[in-house]
XYZ file of C-alpha atoms in Angstrom:
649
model
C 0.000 0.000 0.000
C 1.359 3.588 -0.851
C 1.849 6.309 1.568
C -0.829 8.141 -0.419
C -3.186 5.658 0.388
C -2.330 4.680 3.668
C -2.900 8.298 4.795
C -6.087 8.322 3.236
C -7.031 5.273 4.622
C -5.828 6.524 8.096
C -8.002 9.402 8.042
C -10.781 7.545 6.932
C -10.597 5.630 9.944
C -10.384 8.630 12.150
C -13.878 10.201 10.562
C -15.380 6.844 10.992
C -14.848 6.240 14.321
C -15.720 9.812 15.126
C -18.841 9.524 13.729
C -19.338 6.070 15.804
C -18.384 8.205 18.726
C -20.746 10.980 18.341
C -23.770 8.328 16.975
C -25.281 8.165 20.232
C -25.678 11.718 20.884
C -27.313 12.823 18.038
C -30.824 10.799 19.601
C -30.385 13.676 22.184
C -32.837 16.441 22.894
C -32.465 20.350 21.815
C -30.708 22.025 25.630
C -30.115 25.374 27.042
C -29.238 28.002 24.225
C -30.662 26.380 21.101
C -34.255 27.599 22.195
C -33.933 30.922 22.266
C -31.395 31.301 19.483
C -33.452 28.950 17.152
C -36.613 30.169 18.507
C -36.350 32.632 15.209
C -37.675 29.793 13.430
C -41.082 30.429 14.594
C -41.137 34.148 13.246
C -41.742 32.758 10.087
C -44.162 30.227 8.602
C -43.381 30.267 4.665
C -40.796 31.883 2.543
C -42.235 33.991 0.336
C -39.717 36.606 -0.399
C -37.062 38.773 0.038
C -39.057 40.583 3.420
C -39.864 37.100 4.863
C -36.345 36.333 4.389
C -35.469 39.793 6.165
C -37.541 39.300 8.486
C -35.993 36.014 9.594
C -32.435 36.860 9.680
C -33.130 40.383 11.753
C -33.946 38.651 14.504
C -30.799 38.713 16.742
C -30.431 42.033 18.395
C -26.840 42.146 17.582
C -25.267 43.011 14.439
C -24.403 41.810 12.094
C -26.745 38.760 13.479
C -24.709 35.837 12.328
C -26.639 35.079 8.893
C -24.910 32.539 7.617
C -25.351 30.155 10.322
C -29.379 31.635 10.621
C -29.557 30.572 6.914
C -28.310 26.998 7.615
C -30.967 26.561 10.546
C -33.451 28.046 8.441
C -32.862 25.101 5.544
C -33.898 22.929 8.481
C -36.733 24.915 9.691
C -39.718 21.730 8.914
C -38.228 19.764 11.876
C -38.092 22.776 14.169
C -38.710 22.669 17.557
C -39.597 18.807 17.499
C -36.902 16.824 15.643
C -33.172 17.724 16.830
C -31.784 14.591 15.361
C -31.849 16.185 11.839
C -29.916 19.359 13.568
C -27.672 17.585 14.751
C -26.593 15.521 11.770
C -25.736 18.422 9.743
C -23.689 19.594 12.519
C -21.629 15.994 13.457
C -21.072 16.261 9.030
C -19.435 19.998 9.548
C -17.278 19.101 12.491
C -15.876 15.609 9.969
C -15.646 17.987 7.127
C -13.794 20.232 9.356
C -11.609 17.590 10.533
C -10.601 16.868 6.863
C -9.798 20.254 6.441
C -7.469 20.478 9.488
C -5.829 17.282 8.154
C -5.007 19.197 5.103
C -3.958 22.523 6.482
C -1.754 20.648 8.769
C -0.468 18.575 5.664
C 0.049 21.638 3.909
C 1.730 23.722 6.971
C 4.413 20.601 7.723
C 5.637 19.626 4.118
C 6.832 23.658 3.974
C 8.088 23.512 6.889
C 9.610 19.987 7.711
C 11.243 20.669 4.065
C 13.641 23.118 5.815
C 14.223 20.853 8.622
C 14.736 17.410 7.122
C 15.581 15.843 3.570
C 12.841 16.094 1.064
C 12.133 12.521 0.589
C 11.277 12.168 4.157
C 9.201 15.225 4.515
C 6.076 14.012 2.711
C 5.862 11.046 4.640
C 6.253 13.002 7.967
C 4.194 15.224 7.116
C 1.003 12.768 6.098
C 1.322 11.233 9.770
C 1.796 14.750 11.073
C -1.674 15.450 9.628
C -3.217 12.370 10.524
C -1.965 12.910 14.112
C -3.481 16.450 14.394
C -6.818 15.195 12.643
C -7.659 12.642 15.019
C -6.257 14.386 18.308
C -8.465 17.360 17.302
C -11.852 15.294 15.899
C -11.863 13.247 18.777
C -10.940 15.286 21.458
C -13.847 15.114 24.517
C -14.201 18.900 24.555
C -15.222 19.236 21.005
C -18.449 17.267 22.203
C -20.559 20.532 23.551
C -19.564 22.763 20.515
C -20.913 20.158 18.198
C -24.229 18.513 19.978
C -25.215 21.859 21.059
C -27.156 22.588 18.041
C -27.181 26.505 17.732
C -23.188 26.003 17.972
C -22.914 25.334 14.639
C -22.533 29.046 14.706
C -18.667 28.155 15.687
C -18.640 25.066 13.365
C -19.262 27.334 10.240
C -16.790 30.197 11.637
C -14.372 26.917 11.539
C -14.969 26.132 8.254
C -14.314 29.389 6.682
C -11.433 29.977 8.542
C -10.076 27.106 7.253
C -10.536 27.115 3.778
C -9.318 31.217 4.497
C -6.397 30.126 5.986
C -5.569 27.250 3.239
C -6.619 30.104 0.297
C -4.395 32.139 2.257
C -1.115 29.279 2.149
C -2.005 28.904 -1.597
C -1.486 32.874 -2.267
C 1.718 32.281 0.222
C 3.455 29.015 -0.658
C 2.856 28.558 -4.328
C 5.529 30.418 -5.901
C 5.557 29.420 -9.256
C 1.688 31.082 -9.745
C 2.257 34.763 -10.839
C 2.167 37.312 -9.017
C -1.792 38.126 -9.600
C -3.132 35.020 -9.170
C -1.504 34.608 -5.694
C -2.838 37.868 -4.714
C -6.062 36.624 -5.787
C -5.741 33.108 -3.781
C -4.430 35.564 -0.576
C -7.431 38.028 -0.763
C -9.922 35.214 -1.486
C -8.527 33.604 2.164
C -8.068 36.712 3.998
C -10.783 38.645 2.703
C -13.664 37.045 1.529
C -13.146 33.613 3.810
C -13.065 36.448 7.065
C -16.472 37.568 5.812
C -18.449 34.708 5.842
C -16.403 33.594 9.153
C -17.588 36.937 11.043
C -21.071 36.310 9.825
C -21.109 33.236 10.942
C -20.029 34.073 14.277
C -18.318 37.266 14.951
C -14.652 35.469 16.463
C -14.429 34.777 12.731
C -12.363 37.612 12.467
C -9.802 36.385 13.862
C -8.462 34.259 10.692
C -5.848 37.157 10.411
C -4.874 36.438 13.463
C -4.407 32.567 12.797
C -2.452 33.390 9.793
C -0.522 35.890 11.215
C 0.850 32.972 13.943
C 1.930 30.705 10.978
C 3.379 33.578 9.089
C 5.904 34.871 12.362
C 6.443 30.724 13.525
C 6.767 28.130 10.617
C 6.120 29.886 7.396
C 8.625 33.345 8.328
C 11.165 32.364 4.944
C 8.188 32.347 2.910
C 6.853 35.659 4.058
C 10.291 36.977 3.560
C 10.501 36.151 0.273
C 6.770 37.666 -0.718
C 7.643 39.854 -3.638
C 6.938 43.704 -2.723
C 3.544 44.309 -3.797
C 2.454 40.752 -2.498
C 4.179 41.980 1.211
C 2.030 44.779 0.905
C -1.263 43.024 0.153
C -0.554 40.861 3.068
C 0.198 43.697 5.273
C -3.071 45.295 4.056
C -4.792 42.177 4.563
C -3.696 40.591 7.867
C -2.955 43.874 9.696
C -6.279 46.136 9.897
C -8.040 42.953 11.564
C -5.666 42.326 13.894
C -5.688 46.174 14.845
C -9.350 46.393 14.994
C -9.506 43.349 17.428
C -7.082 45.150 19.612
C -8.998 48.135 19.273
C -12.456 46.407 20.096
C -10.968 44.733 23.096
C -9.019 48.294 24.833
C -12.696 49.571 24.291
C -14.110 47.273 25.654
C -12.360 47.396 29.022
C -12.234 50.902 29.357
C -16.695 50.922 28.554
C -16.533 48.139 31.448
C -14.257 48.786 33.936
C -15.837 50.528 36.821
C -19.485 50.209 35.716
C -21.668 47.539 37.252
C -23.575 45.208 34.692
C -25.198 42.123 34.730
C -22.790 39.829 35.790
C -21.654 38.682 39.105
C -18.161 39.592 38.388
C -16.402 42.859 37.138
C -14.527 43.120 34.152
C -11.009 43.132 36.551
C -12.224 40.052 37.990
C -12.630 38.444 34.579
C -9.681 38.931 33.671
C -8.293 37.341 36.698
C -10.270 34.409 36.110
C -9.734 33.562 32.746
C -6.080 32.081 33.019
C -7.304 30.033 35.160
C -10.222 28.804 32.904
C -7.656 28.297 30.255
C -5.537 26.219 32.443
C -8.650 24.046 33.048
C -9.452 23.971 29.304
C -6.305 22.616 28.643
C -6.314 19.824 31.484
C -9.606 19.015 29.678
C -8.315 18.814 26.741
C -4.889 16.628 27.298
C -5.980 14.387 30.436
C -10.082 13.170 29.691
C -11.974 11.893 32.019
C -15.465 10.837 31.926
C -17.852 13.418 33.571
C -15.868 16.488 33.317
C -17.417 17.688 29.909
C -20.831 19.753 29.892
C -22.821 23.074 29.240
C -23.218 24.252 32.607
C -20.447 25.770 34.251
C -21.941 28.950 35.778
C -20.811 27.963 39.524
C -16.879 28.398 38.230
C -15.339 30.128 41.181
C -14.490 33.863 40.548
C -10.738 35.438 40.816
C -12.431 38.400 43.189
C -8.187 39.145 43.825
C -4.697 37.415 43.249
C -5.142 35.651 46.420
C -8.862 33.606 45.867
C -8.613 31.419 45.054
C -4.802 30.313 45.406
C -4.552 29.306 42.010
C -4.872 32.647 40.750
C -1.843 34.071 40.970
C 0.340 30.733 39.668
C -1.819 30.439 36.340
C -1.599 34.339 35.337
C 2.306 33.752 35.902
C 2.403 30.809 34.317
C 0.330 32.495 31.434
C 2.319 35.583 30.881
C 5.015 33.361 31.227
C 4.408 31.177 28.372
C 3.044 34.346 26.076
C 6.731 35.728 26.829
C 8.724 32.597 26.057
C 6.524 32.288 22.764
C 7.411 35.536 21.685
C 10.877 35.683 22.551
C 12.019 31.947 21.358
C 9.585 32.604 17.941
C 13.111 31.352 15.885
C 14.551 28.916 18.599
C 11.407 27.195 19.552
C 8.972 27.946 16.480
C 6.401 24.907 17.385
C 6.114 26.046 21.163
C 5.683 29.514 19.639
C 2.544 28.249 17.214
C 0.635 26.334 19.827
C 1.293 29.180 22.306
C 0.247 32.129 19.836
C -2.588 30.005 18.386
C -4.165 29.018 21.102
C -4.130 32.305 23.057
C -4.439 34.147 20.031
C -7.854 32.042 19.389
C -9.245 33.181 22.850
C -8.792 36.704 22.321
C -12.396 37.642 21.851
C -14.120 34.985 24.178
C -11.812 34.641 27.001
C -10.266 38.318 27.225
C -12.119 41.574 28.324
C -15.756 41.238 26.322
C -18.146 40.598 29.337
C -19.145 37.123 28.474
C -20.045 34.611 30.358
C -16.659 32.958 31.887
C -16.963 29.585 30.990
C -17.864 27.633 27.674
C -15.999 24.387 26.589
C -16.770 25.523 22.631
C -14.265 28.475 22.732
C -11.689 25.745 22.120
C -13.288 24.582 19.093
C -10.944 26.277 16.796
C -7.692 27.545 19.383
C -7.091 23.506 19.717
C -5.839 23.369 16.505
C -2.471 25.078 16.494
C -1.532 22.832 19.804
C -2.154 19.408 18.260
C -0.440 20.762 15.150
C 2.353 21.340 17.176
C 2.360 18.512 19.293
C 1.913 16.609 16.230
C 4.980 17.996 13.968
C 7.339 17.807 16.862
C 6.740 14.224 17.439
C 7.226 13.127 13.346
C 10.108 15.652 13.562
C 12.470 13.637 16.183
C 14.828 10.231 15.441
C 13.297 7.292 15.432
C 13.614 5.809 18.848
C 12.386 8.408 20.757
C 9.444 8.948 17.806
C 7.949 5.295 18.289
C 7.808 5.928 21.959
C 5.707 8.984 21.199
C 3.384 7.919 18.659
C 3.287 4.892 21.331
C 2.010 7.358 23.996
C -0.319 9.410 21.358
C -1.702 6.006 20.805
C -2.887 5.764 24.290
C -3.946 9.231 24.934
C -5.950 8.639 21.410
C -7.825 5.585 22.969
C -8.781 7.602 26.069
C -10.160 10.274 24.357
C -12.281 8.076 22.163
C -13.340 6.242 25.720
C -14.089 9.603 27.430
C -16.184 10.898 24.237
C -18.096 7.792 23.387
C -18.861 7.765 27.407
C -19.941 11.703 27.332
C -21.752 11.154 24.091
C -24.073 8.229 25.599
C -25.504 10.351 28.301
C -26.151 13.595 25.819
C -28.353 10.943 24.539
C -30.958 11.309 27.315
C -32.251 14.330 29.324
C -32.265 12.038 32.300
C -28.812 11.030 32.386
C -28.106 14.598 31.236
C -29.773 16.066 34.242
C -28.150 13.047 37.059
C -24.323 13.523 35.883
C -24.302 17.797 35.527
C -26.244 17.612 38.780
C -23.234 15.452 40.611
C -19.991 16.650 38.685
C -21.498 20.476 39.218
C -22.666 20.919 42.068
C -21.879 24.573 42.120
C -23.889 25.084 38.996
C -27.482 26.866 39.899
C -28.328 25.324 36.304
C -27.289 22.565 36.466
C -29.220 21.636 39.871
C -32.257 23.298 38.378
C -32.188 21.263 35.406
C -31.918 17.716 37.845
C -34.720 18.823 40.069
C -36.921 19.932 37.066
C -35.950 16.658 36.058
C -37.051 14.660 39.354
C -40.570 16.830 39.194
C -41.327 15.425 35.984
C -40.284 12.112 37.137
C -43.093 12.590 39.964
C -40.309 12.910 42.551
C -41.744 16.583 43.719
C -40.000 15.829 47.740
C -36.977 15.303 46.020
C -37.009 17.905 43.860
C -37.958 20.546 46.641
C -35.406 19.244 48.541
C -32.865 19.693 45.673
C -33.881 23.351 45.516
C -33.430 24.062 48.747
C -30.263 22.537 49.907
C -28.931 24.686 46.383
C -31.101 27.747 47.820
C -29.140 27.667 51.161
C -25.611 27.633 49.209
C -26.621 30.670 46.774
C -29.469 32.592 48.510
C -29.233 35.486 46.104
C -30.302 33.371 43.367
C -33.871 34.597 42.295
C -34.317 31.534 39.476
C -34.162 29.147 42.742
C -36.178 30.542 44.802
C -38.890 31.075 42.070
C -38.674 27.519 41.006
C -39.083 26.052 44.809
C -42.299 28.476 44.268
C -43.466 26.967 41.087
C -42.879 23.779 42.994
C -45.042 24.681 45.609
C -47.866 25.675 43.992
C -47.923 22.286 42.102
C -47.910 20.694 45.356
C -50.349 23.310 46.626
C -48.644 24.053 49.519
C -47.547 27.772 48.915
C -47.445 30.359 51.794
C -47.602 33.967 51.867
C -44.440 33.835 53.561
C -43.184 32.299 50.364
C -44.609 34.967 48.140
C -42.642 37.940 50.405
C -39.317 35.729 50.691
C -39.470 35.908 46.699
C -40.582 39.897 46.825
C -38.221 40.968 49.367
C -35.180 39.081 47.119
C -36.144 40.092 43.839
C -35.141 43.600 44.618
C -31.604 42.908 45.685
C -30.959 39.998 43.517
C -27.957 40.264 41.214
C -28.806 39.633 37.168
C -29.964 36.449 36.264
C -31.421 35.553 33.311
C -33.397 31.972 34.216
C -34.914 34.490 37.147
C -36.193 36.820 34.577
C -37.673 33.971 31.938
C -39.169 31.845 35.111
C -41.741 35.671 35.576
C -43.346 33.935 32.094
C -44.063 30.753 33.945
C -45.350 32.712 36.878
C -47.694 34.530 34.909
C -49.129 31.547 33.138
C -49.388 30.085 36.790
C -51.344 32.986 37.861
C -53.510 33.751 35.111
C -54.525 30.360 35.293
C -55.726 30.108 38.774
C -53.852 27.070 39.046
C -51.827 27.988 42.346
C -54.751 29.829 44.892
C -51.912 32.359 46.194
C -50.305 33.176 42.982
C -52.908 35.015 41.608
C -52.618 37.962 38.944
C -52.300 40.529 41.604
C -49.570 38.525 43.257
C -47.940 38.346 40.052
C -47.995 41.528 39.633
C -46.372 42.820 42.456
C -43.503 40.326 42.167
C -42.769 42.198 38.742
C -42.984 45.762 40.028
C -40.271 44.103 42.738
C -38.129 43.178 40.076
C -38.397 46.178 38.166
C -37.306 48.231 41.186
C -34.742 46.413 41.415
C -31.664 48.872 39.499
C -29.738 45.890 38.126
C -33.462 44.969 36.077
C -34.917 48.073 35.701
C -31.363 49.372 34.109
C -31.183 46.338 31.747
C -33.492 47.218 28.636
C -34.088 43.947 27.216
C -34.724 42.817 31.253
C -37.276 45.796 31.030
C -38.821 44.999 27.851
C -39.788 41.661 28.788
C -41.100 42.253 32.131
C -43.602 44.674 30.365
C -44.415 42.797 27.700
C -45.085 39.760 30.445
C -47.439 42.792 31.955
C -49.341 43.506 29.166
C -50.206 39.778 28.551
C -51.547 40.216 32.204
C -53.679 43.271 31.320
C -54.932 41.197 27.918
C -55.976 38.071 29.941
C -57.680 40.766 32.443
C -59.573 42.519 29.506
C -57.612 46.078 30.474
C -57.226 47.388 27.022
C -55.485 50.672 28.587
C -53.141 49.156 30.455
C -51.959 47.006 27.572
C -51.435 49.537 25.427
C -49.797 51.315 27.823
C -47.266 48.312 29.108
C -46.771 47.847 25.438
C -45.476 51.441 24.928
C -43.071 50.387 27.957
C -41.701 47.873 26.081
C -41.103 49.711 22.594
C -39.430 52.091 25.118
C -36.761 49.732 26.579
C -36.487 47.151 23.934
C -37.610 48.513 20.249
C -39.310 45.622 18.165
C -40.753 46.177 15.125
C -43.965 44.066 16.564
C -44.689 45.916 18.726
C -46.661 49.075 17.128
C -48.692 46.378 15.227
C -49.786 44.542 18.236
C -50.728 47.408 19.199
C -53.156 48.475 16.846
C -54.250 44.856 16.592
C -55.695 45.218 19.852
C -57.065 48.902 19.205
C -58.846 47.683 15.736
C -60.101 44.512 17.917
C -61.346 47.528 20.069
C -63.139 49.306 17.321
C -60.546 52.761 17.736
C -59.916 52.539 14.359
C -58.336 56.112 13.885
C -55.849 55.019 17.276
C -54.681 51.731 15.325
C -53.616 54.330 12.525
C -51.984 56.566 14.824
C -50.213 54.223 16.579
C -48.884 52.319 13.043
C -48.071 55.882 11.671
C -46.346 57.670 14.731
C -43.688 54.883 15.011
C -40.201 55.715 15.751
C -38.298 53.612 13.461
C -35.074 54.673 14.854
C -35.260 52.959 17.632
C -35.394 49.783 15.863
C -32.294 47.815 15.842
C -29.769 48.196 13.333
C -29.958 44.716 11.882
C -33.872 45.098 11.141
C -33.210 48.704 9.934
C -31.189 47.329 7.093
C -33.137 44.171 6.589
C -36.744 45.058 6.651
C -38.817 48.125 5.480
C -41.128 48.264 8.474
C -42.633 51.458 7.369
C -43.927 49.618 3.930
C -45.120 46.788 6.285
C -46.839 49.828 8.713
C -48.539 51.439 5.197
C -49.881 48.072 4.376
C -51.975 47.689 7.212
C -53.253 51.106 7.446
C -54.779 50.916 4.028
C -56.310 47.583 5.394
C -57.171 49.509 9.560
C -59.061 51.991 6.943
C -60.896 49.961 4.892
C -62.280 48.012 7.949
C -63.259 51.515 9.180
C -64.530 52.596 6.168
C -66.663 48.809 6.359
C -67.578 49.911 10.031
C -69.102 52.993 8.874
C -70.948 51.668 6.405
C -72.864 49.086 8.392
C -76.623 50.023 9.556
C -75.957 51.208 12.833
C -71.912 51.733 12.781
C -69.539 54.399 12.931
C -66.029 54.891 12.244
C -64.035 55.032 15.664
């Protein structure tokens, strides 16, 4: 057998058993962020046109709203929210194509580069096992497992897949000397420019491909960069060096807008800073020493850094960090493969892991930094003599088999909410979602004593946590056991309690509790004073998408209670904090329901389409929409007039 197709065959194997590994999995159920990131699915119920389409995709708040991964959901939208399996298979066949293209970028990177260190003939061979090596350390890796089950993640898988056919367009422009001068140019724009495109809209740490290619450029590709003729240097300075800048930019401004003003989180953006070394450090124990029941979404209950001292560990890993960023930079010649898994891997958590006030911890920021350490890891060990080589590959072999163990283990329990729930709920239990998630699990299970005694062991170890304390409520009403002490335990801590988002969403719940009359204590009133708590509490109230919802949640209240004034007035509250184009239309839904035909044309024609997001500003014309129904709000008064009787209102 050739070395051609051994290497092929090799890699086949790899994608196979990956596959094998992640089988089980894909049987699992949507979790945590794919609801409300996929819930823009539902905005939409056939594709008619351009403003459907518009529509759709201005749905995130943020721009520029990731529409290239909202374009692949939407493909899927007929087994939305009911079918994940089908999800899920497109995303297990982007992480193998993925994997194919890391096996050739690494292919490519090591047959430049272990050509200057060895004899040609060798090189090729190297460098095929090289590849193979990186392929399956990164494919089968156990932390890859989140970033590619969780469905709405294929956000990162696409960002990956641009970035790697930008960074091997970019090597083509780069390596391939005998091309003229143009058409490398061409190749090196193509990778740089367009490729960084689609990345950022597909998740906006795509633009950080110029940042990837700048690491190979200053560690194993330097002699080619230094012998880019002059106007190809220049392209590639124009290329590579504005992103990079504007990443630097975006994170000094985002410190400086942060630090000293309170948000939403539980930790300033100082503290952050302080704690993300040590996440990385964790990342990477993850990452090079699986074991089963480490992997998972939920890992809000990471301690905070609050100073160098607390925990302990603070201090060592931001040592130990700045330590390794110097060595990287200093040794770049001496010790160029330290210097790419350094750079990459650090240089991949730049936006996530850095000074943007994100949550700290998420196991799919590694998705794309792991690839410049097992590219390292995998051309030093093809680069050494023989003896010391087999002992290596010996030990990769191992480490190989582990990982496959760990995944295929992790991937069997994403295969049921059950197990899900049980093993978060024992290997977190400093995670307020992950012990909500096992005792929502026990309630369904009938086990409502263990559940509520779940909630409140975790409501004695965080008793700032509003989500909690409202779900031991929700608990109680099932059971029918609420008190009023209950009610003013949840009202007196929903004015001090700190941010948290599953405390705002469970008010929804509440209000379909109390509307209802299911729960005899709970009722609208109740309701309606635990929201006024919230919203006088300055960490809500200052939040405008907090804001928004809680008045939208009261104006369902005031529809259910047949107060058309106080809708329309809790509606106005919302367009207020948190501007959706929806809005103004709902509202003079209700008014034409109401007869006040001239108000519904008021309302449609007074709107301030400024305040509308940016996204849906460029996406939709809302005021077309608004026209559109007031020629329709004026022939039904025109109708209403008409009848024996009526009159135009």
């Amino acid at each position: 057998m050739s070395v051609r197709m051994r290497t092929l065959f090799g890699l086949t194997i790899v994608l196979l058993v990956c596959a094998l590994l992640y089988w089980p999995a894909m049987h699992g159920p949507f979790l945590f962020d794919d609801f409300p990131n996929l819930a823009a699915l539902n905005s939409i119920n056939h594709l008619t046109g351009w403003r459907d389409l518009g529509i759709y995709l201005s749905q995130p708040r943020g721009f520029p709203g990731r529409p290239v991964a909202m374009l692949s959901f939407l493909i899927q939208k007929a087994s939305w929210p009911d079918h994940p399996f089908p999800f899920r298979l497109v995303n297990v066949g982007i992480h193998l194509f993925n994997g194919v293209l890391v096996f050739v970028l690494t292919r490519r990177v090591a047959r430049h580069w272990l050509t200057i260190q060895s004899e040609p003939a060798s090189s090729a061979r190297q460098a095929d096992i090289a590849a193979c090596l990186a392929a399956a350390g990164w494919l089968l890796n156990p932390i890859q497992l989140s970033g590619v089950v969780l469905v709405v993640q294929r956000m990162t898988l696409l960002m990956a897949t641009f970035t790697l056919l930008g960074l091997l367009a970019y090597m083509q422009g780069l390596l391939t000397t005998e091309f003229p001068a143009i058409r490398r140019g061409i190749w090196m724009t193509l990778g740089l420019g367009v490729c960084t495109s689609l990345a950022f809209l597909s998740k906006e740490n795509g633009i950080l491909l110029p940042v990837y290619a700048l690491v190979l450029d200053i560690t194993l590709l330097r002699t080619y960069v230094q012998r880019l003729p002059p106007m190809l240097a220049w392209l590639r300075r124009l290329l590579l060096w504005p992103a990079f800048l504007f990443v630097i930019g975006y994170l000094l401004w985002s410190l400086s807008s942060a630090w000293g003003h309170p948000g939403t989180r539980d930790f300033t953006v100082g503290q952050r800073l302080l704690t993300e070394p040590r996440i990385l450090f964790d990342y990477l124990g993850k990452i090079f020493l699986p074991r089963f029941g480490l992997y998972g979404l939920y890992h809000d209950g990471y301690a905070v850094s609050r100073n160098l001292l607390s925990p302990w560990t603070t201090a060592p890993a931001l040592l130990a960090l700045i330590g390794m960023l110097t060595a990287a930079l200093l040794r770049l010649r001496q010790w160029p493969l330290f210097a790419l898994a350094v750079l990459w891997y650090l240089g991949g958590q730049l936006l996530e892991s850095s000074t943007v006030m994100l949550e700290l911890y998420f196991e799919h920021r590694n998705y794309m930094p792991l690839i410049g350490p097992v590219m390292a890891l995998a051309l030093a060990m093809t680069g050494l003599s023989q003896r010391p080589q087999r002992m290596l590959h010996t030990a990769a072999g191992v480490w190989l088999v582990a990982c496959c163990i760990t995944t295929a283990l992790s991937a069997l329990v994403y295969a049921s909410e059950d197990r899900l729930a049980q093993v978060w709920a024992n290997t977190q239990p400093s995670s307020v979602r992950a012990q909500t998630y096992f005792a929502e699990r026990l309630y369904k299970h009938g086990q409502s004593a263990a559940a509520l005694q779940l909630l409140n062991k975790n409501i004695r170890l965080h008793p700032d946590n509003a989500s909690l304390v409202e779900d031991r409520l929700q608990l109680k009403c099932a059971q029918g056991d609420l008190t009023k002490s209950d009610l003013d335990e949840l009202d007196a801590l929903l004015r001090t309690a700190r941010f948290d988002q599953g405390g705002l969403e469970n008010m929804e719940t509440l209000r379909l509790i109390a509307t209802q009359g299911a729960c005899p204590l709970l009722t609208p009133k109740a309701w309606l004073a635990l929201t006024n708590a919230l919203l006088s509490n300055p960490v809500y109230a200052g939040n405008t998408f907090a804001a928004g919802f809680l008045h939208y949640q009261m104006h369902y209240l005031a529809v259910s209670q047949g107060d058309l004034d106080t809708a329309i007035h809790e509606l106005d509250a919302t367009y207020r904090n948190d501007p959706d184009a929806e809005i103004p239309r709902l509202k003079a839904k209700y008014l034409v329901s109401a007869g006040l035909y001239d108000q519904a044309i008021d309302a449609l024609r007074n709107t301030d389409y400024s305040h509308l997001p940016l996204l849906r500003r460029l996406l939709v014309d809302d005021r077309a929409i608004n026209a559109a129904d007031i020629i329709k709000i004026e022939k039904m008064r025109a109708d209403a007039a008409n009848r024996p009787g009526g009159k135009a209102g």
